[in-house]
mmCIF file of C-alpha atoms in Angstrom:
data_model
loop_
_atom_site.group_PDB
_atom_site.id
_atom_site.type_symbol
_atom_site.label_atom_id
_atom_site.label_comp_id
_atom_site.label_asym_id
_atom_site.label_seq_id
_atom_site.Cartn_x
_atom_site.Cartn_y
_atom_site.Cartn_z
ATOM 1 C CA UNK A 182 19.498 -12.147 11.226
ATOM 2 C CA UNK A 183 20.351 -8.520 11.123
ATOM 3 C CA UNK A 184 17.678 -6.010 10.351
ATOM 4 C CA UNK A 185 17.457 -5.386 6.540
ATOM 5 C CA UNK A 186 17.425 -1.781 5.494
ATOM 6 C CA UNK A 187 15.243 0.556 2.951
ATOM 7 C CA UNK A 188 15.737 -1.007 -0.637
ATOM 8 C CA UNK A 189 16.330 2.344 -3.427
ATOM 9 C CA UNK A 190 13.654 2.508 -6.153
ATOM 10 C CA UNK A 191 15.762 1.701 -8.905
ATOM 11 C CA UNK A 192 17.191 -1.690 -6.680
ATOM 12 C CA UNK A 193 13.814 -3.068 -6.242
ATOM 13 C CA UNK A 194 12.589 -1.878 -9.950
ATOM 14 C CA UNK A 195 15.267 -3.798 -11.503
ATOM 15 C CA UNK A 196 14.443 -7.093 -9.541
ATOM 16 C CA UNK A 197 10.399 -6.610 -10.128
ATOM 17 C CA UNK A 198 9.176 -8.681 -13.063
ATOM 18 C CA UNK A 199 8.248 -6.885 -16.218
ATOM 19 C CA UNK A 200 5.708 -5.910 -18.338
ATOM 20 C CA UNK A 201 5.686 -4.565 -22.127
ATOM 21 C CA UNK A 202 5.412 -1.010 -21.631
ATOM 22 C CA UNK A 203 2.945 -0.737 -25.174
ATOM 23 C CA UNK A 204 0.384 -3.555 -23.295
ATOM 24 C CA UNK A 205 0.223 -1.390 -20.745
ATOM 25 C CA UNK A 206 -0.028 2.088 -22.217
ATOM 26 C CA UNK A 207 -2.726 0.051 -24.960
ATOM 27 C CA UNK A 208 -4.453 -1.132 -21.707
ATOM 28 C CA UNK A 209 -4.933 1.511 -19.958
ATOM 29 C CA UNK A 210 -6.340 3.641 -23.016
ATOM 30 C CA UNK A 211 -8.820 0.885 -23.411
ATOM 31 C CA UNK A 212 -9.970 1.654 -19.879
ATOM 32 C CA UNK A 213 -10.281 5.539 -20.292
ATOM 33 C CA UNK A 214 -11.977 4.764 -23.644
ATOM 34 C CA UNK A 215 -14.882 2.086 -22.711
ATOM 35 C CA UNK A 216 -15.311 4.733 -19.745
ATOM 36 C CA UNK A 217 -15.537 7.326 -21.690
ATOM 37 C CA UNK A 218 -18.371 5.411 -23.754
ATOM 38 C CA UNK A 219 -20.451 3.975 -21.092
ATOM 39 C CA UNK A 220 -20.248 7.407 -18.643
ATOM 40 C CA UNK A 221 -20.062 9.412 -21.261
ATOM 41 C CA UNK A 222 -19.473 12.612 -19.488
ATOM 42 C CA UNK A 223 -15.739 13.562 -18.705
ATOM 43 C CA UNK A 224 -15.774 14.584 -15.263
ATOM 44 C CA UNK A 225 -17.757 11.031 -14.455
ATOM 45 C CA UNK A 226 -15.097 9.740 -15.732
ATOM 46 C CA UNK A 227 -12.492 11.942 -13.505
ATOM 47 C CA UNK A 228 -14.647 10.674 -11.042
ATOM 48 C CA UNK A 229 -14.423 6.704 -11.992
ATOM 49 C CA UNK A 230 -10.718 6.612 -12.460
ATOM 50 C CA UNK A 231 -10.039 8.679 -9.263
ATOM 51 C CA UNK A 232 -11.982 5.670 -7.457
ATOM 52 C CA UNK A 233 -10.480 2.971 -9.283
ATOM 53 C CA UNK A 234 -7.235 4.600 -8.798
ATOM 54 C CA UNK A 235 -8.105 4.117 -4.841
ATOM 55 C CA UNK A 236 -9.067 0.736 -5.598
ATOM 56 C CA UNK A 237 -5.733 0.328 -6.268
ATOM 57 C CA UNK A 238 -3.783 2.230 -4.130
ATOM 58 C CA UNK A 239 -5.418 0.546 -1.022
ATOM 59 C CA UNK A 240 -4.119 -2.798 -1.914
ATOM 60 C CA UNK A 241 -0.971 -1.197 -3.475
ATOM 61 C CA UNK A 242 0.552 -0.365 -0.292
ATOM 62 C CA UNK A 243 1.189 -3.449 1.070
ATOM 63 C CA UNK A 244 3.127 -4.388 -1.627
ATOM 64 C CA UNK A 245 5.123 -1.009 -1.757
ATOM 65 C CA UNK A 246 6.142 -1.281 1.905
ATOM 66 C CA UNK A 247 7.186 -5.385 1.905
ATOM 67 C CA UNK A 248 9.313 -4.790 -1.026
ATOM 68 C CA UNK A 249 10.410 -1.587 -0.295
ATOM 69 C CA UNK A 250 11.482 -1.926 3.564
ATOM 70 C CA UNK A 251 10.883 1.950 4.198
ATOM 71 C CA UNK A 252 10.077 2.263 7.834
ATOM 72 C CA UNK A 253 7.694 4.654 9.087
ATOM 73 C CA UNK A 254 7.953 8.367 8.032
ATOM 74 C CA UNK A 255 8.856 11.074 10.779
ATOM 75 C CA UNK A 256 6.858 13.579 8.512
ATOM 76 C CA UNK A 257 4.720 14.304 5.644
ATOM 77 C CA UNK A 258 8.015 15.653 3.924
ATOM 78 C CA UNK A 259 9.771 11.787 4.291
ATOM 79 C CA UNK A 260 6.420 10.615 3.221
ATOM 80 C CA UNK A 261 6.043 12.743 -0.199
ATOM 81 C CA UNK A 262 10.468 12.039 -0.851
ATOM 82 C CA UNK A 263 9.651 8.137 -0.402
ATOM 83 C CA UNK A 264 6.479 8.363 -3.052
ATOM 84 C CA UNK A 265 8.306 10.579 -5.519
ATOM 85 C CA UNK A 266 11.402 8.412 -5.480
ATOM 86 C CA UNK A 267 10.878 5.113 -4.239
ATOM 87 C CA UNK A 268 6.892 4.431 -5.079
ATOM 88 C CA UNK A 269 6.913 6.161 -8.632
ATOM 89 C CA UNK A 270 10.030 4.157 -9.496
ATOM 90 C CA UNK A 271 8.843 1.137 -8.253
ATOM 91 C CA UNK A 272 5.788 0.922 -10.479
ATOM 92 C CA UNK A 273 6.086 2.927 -13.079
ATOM 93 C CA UNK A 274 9.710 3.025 -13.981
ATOM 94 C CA UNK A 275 9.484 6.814 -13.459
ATOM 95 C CA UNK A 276 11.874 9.074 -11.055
ATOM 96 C CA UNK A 277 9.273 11.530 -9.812
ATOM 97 C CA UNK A 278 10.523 15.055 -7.840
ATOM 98 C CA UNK A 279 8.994 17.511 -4.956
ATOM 99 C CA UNK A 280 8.623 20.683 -4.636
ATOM 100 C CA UNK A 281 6.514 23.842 -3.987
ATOM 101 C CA UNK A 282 6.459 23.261 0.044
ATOM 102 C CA UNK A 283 4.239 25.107 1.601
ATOM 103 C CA UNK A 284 4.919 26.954 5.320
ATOM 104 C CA UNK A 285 3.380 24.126 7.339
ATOM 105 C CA UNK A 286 4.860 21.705 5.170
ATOM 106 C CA UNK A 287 1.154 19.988 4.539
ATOM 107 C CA UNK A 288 1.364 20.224 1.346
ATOM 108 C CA UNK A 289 3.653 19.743 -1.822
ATOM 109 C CA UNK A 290 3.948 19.327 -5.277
ATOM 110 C CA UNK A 291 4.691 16.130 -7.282
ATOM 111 C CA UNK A 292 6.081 16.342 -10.746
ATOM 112 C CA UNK A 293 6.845 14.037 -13.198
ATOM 113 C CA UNK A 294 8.805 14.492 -16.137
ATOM 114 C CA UNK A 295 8.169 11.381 -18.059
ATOM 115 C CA UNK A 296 4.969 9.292 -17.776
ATOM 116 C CA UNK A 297 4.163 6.018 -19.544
ATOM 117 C CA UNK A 298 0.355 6.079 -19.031
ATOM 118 C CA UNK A 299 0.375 8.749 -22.151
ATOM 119 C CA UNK A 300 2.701 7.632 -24.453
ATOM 120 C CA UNK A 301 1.773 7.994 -27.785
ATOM 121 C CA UNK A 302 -1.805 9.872 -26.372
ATOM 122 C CA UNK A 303 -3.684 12.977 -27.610
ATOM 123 C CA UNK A 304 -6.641 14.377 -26.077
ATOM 124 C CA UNK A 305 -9.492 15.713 -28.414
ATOM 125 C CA UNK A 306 -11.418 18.924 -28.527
ATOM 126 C CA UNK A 307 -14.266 16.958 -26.993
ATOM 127 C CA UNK A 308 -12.327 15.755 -24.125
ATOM 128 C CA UNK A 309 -10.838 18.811 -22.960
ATOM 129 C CA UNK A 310 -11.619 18.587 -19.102
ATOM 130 C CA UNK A 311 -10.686 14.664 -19.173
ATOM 131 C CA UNK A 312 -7.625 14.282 -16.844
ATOM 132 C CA UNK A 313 -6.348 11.099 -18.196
ATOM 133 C CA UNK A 314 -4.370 9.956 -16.019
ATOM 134 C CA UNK A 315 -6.596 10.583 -13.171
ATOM 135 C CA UNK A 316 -6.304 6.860 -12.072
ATOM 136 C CA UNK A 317 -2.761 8.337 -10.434
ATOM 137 C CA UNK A 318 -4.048 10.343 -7.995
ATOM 138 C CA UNK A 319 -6.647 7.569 -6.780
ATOM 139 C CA UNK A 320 -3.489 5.486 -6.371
ATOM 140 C CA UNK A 321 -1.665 8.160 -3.940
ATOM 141 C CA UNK A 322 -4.878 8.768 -1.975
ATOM 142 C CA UNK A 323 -5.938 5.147 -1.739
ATOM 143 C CA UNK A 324 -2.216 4.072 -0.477
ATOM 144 C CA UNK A 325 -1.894 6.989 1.826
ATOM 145 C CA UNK A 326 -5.215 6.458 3.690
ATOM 146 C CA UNK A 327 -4.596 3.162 4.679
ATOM 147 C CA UNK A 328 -1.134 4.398 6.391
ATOM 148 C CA UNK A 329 -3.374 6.785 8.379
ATOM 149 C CA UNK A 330 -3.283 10.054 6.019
ATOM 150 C CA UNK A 331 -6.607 11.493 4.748
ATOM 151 C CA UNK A 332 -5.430 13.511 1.795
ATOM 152 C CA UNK A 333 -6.315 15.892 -1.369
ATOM 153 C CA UNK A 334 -4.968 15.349 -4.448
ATOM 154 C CA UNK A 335 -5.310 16.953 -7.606
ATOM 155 C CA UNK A 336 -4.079 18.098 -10.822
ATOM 156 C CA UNK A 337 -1.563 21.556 -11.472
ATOM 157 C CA UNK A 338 -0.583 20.863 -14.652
ATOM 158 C CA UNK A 339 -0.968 18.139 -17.037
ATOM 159 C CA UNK A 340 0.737 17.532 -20.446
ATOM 160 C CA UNK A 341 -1.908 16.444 -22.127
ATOM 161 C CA UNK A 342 -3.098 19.932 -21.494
ATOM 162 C CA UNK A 343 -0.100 21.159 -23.045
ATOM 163 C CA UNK A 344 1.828 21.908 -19.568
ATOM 164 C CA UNK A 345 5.271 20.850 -19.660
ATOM 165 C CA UNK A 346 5.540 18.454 -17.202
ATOM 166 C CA UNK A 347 2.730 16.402 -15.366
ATOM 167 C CA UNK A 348 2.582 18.053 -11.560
ATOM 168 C CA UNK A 349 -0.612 16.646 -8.909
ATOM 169 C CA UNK A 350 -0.523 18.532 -5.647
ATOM 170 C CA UNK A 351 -0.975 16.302 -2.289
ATOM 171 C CA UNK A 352 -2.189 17.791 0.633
ATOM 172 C CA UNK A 353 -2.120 16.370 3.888
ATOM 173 C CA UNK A 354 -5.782 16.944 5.532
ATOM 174 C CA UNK A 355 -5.176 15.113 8.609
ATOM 175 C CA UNK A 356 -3.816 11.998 10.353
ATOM 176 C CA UNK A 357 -6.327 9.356 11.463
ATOM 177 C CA UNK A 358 -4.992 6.511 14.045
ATOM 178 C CA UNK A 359 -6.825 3.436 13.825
ATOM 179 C CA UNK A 360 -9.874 3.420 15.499
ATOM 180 C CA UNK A 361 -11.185 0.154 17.355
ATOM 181 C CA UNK A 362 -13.927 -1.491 17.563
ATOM 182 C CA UNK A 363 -14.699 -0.906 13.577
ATOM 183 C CA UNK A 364 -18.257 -0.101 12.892
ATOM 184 C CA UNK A 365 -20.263 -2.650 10.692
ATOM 185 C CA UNK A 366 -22.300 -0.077 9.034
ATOM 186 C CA UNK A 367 -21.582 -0.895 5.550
ATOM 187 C CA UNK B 124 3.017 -2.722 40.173
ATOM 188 C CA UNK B 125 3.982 -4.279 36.740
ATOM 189 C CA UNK B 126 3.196 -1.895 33.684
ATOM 190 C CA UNK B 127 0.422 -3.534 31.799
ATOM 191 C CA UNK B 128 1.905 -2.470 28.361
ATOM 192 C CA UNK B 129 -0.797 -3.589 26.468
ATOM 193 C CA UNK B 130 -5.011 -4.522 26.068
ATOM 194 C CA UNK B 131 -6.317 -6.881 23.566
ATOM 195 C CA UNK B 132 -10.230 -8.043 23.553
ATOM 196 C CA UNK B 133 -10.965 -11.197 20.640
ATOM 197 C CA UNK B 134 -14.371 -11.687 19.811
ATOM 198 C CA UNK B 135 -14.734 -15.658 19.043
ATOM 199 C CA UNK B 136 -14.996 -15.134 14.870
ATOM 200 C CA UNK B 137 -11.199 -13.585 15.934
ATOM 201 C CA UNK B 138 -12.100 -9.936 15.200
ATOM 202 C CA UNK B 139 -10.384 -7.331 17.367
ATOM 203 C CA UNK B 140 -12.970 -5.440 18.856
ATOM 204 C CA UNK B 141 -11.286 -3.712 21.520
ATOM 205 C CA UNK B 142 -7.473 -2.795 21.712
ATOM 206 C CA UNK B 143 -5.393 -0.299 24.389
ATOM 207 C CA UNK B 144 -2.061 0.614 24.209
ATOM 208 C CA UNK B 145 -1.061 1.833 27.571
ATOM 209 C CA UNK B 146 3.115 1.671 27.238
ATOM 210 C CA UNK B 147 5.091 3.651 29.090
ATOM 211 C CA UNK B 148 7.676 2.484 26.711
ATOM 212 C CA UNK B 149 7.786 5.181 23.805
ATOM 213 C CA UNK B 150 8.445 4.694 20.496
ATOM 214 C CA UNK B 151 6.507 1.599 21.066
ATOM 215 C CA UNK B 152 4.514 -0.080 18.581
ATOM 216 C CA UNK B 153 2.854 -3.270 20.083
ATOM 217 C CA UNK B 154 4.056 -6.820 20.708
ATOM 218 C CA UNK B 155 7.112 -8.238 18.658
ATOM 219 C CA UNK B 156 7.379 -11.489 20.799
ATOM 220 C CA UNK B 157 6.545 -13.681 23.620
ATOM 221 C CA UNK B 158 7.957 -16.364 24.881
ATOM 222 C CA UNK B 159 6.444 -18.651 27.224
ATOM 223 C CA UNK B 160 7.794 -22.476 28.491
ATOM 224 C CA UNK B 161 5.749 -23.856 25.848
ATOM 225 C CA UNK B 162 5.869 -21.837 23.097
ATOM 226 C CA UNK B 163 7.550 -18.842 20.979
ATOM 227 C CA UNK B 164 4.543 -15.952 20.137
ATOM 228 C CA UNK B 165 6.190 -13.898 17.226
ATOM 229 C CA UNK B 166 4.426 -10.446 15.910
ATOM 230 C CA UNK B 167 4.587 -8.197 12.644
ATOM 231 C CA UNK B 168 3.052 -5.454 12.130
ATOM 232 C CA UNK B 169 2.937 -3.249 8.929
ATOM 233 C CA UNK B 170 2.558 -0.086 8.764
ATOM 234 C CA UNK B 171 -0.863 -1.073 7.574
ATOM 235 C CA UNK B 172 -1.912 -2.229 10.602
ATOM 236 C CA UNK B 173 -1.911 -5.609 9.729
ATOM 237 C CA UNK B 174 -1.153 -8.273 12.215
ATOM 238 C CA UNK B 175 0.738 -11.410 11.816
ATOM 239 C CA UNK B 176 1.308 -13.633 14.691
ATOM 240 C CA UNK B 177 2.922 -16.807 14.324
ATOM 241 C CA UNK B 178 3.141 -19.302 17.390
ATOM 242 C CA UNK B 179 6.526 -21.636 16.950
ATOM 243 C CA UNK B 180 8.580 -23.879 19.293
ATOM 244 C CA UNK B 181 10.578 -21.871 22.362
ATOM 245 C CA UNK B 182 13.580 -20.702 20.873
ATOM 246 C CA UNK B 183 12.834 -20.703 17.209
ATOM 247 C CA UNK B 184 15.098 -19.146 15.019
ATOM 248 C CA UNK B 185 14.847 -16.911 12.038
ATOM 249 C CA UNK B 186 11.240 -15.956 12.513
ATOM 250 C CA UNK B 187 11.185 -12.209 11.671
ATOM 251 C CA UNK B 188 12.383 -13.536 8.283
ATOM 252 C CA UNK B 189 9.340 -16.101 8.074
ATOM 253 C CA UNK B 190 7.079 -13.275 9.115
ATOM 254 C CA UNK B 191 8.479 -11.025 6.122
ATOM 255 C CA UNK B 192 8.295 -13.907 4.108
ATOM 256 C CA UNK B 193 4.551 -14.053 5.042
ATOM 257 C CA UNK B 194 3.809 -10.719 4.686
ATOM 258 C CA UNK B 195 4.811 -10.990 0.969
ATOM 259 C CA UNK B 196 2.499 -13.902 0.266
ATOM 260 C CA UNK B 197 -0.204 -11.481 1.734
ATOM 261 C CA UNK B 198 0.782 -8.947 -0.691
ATOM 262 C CA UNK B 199 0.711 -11.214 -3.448
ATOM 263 C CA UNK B 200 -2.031 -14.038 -3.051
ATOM 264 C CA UNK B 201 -4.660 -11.737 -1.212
ATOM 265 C CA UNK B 202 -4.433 -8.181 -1.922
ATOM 266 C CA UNK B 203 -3.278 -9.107 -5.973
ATOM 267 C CA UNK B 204 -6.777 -11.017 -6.128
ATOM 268 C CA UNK B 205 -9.170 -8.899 -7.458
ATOM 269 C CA UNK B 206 -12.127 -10.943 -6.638
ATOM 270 C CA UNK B 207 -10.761 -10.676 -2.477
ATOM 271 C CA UNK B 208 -12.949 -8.095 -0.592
ATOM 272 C CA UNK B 209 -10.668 -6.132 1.545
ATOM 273 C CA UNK B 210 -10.498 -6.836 5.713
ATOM 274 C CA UNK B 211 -12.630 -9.905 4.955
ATOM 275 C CA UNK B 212 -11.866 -13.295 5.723
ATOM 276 C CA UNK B 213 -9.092 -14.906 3.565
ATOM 277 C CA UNK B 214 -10.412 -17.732 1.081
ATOM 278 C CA UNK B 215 -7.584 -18.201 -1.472
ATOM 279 C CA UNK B 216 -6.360 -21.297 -2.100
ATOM 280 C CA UNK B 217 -3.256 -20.095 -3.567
ATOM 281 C CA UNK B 218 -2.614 -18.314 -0.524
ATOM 282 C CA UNK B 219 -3.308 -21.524 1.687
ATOM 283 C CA UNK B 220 -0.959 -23.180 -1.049
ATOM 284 C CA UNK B 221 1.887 -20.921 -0.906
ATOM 285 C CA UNK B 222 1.607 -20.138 2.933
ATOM 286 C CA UNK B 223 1.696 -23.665 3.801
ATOM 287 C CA UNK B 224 4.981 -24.318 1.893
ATOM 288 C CA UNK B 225 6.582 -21.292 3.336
ATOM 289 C CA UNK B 226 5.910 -22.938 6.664
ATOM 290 C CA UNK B 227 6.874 -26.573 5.283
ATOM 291 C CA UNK B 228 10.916 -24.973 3.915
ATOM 292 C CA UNK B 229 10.846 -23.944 7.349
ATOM 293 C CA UNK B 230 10.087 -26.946 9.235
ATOM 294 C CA UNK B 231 12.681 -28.318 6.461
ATOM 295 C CA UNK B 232 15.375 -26.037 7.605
ATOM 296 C CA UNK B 233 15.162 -26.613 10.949
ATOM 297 C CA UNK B 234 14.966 -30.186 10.920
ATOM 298 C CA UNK B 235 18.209 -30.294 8.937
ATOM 299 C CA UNK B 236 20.338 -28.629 11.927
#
């Protein structure tokens, strides 16, 4: 059987089953709002979506990388190209870019244009340090560590903020191999 | 001398608890398949780090695709189940379910040459 190749985004989005885009924007505001109750303070909540967000990435990739066929990365650049076009499309239906390299070419710049976790949202005077859609960079991190890249994530600009376009800078903090035997601390 | 490519210690429960690469080989990434008299050893690895080995018949045909085929199960029956604690053993009975009649079309298929 010869070797299949790297699906696109938009080839593997259009065979993926759907979802109604309003459950899932309604959803997920249902989330940041109980959280917002029981934690009350907003950067707690940063805090709980971020780790959710990992939650999810972790078991995310897996899925990304037997539906995607992408073989391994030569660099960090391939990596952040396959996650803007190929992982953002995949789940979210959304054609994310890169840019803003810098010299070592550690660390970029993703931006996305369109996002459906904040359709239809506003963010109140009393939630102005919430980043809403925090869960997103949890996702990146969680995914990346468990292809061996420790990572920082975080939040340039933000449209609920009134930026015009939603951009989270990753940077690459190193590259861990496995490491055998694991240790049963936890 | 032969290279040894290759180390592998299994503690009885089946956990890996020591592992060597030594391959002079480059751009090598472990074991894709073995094949012995008796039987067909066949490897996947993601890029994970997850292992899936599945022992078959000498000769066996199409097994890459079965081990693709598995590795979506995985994705789907174990990592999709919220209530599955990550690296831990696997008690899903969908997964058993679905795994088992991945393996079953397979037999199938074969049998019909």
């Amino acid at each position: 059987m010869p070797p299949v190749g790297p699906r696109s985004g938009d080839a593997i989005f259009a065979n993926i089953e759907r979802v109604n885009a309003e459950l899932f924007t309604l959803t997920y505001g249902a989330i940041v709002r109980q959280l917002l109750t029981d934690l009350e303070e907003v950067e707690e909540v940063n805090k709980q979506l971020d780790q959710m967000g990992y939650n999810i990435g972790i078991r995310l990739i897996d899925e990304f990388l037997a539906k995607s066929n992408v073989s391994r990365c030569v660099d960090f650049k391939e990596t952040a190209e396959v996650i803007a076009k190929v992982g953002f499309k995949m789940f979210l239906g959304v054609t994310a870019s890169v840019t803003n390299w810098d010299a070592d070419g550690t660390c970029c710049s993703i931006v996305l244009e369109d996002n459906p976790l904040v359709d239809f949202v506003e963010l109140p005077d009393t939630c102005q340090g919430l980043y809403y859609c925090n869960i997103l960079s949890g996702v990146v991190r969680g995914a990346l560590e468990m292809v061996s890249m420790k990572t920082e994530i975080s939040w340039i600009r933000d449209m609920l903020r009134g930026d015009d376009a939603f951009e989270l800078q990753v940077k690459l903090l190193k590259q861990i191999p496995e490491e055998y035997p694991y240790k049963d601390d936890e | 001398m032969a290279a040894i490519y290759s180390l592998y210690i299994i503690s009885k429960s089946g956990g890996l608890i020591y592992y060597n690469q030594l391959s002079p080989v480059s751009g090598c990434f472990g074991i894709e398949l073995l094949q012995a008299d008796t039987f067909d050893l066949n490897c996947f690895q993601s890029l994970t780090g997850t292992k899936f080995f599945v022992v078959s018949e000498p000769g066996t045909q199409h097994m890459e695709g079965l081990l693709k085929h598995i590795y979506e199960l995985y994705t789907d029956y174990v990592l999709k189940n919220p209530f599955y604690e990550m690296e831990m053993p696997i008690r899903c009975e969908l997964c058993d379910i679905n795994l088992t009649q991945a393996v079953q079309k397979d037999r199938v298929a074969l049998l019909a040459r």
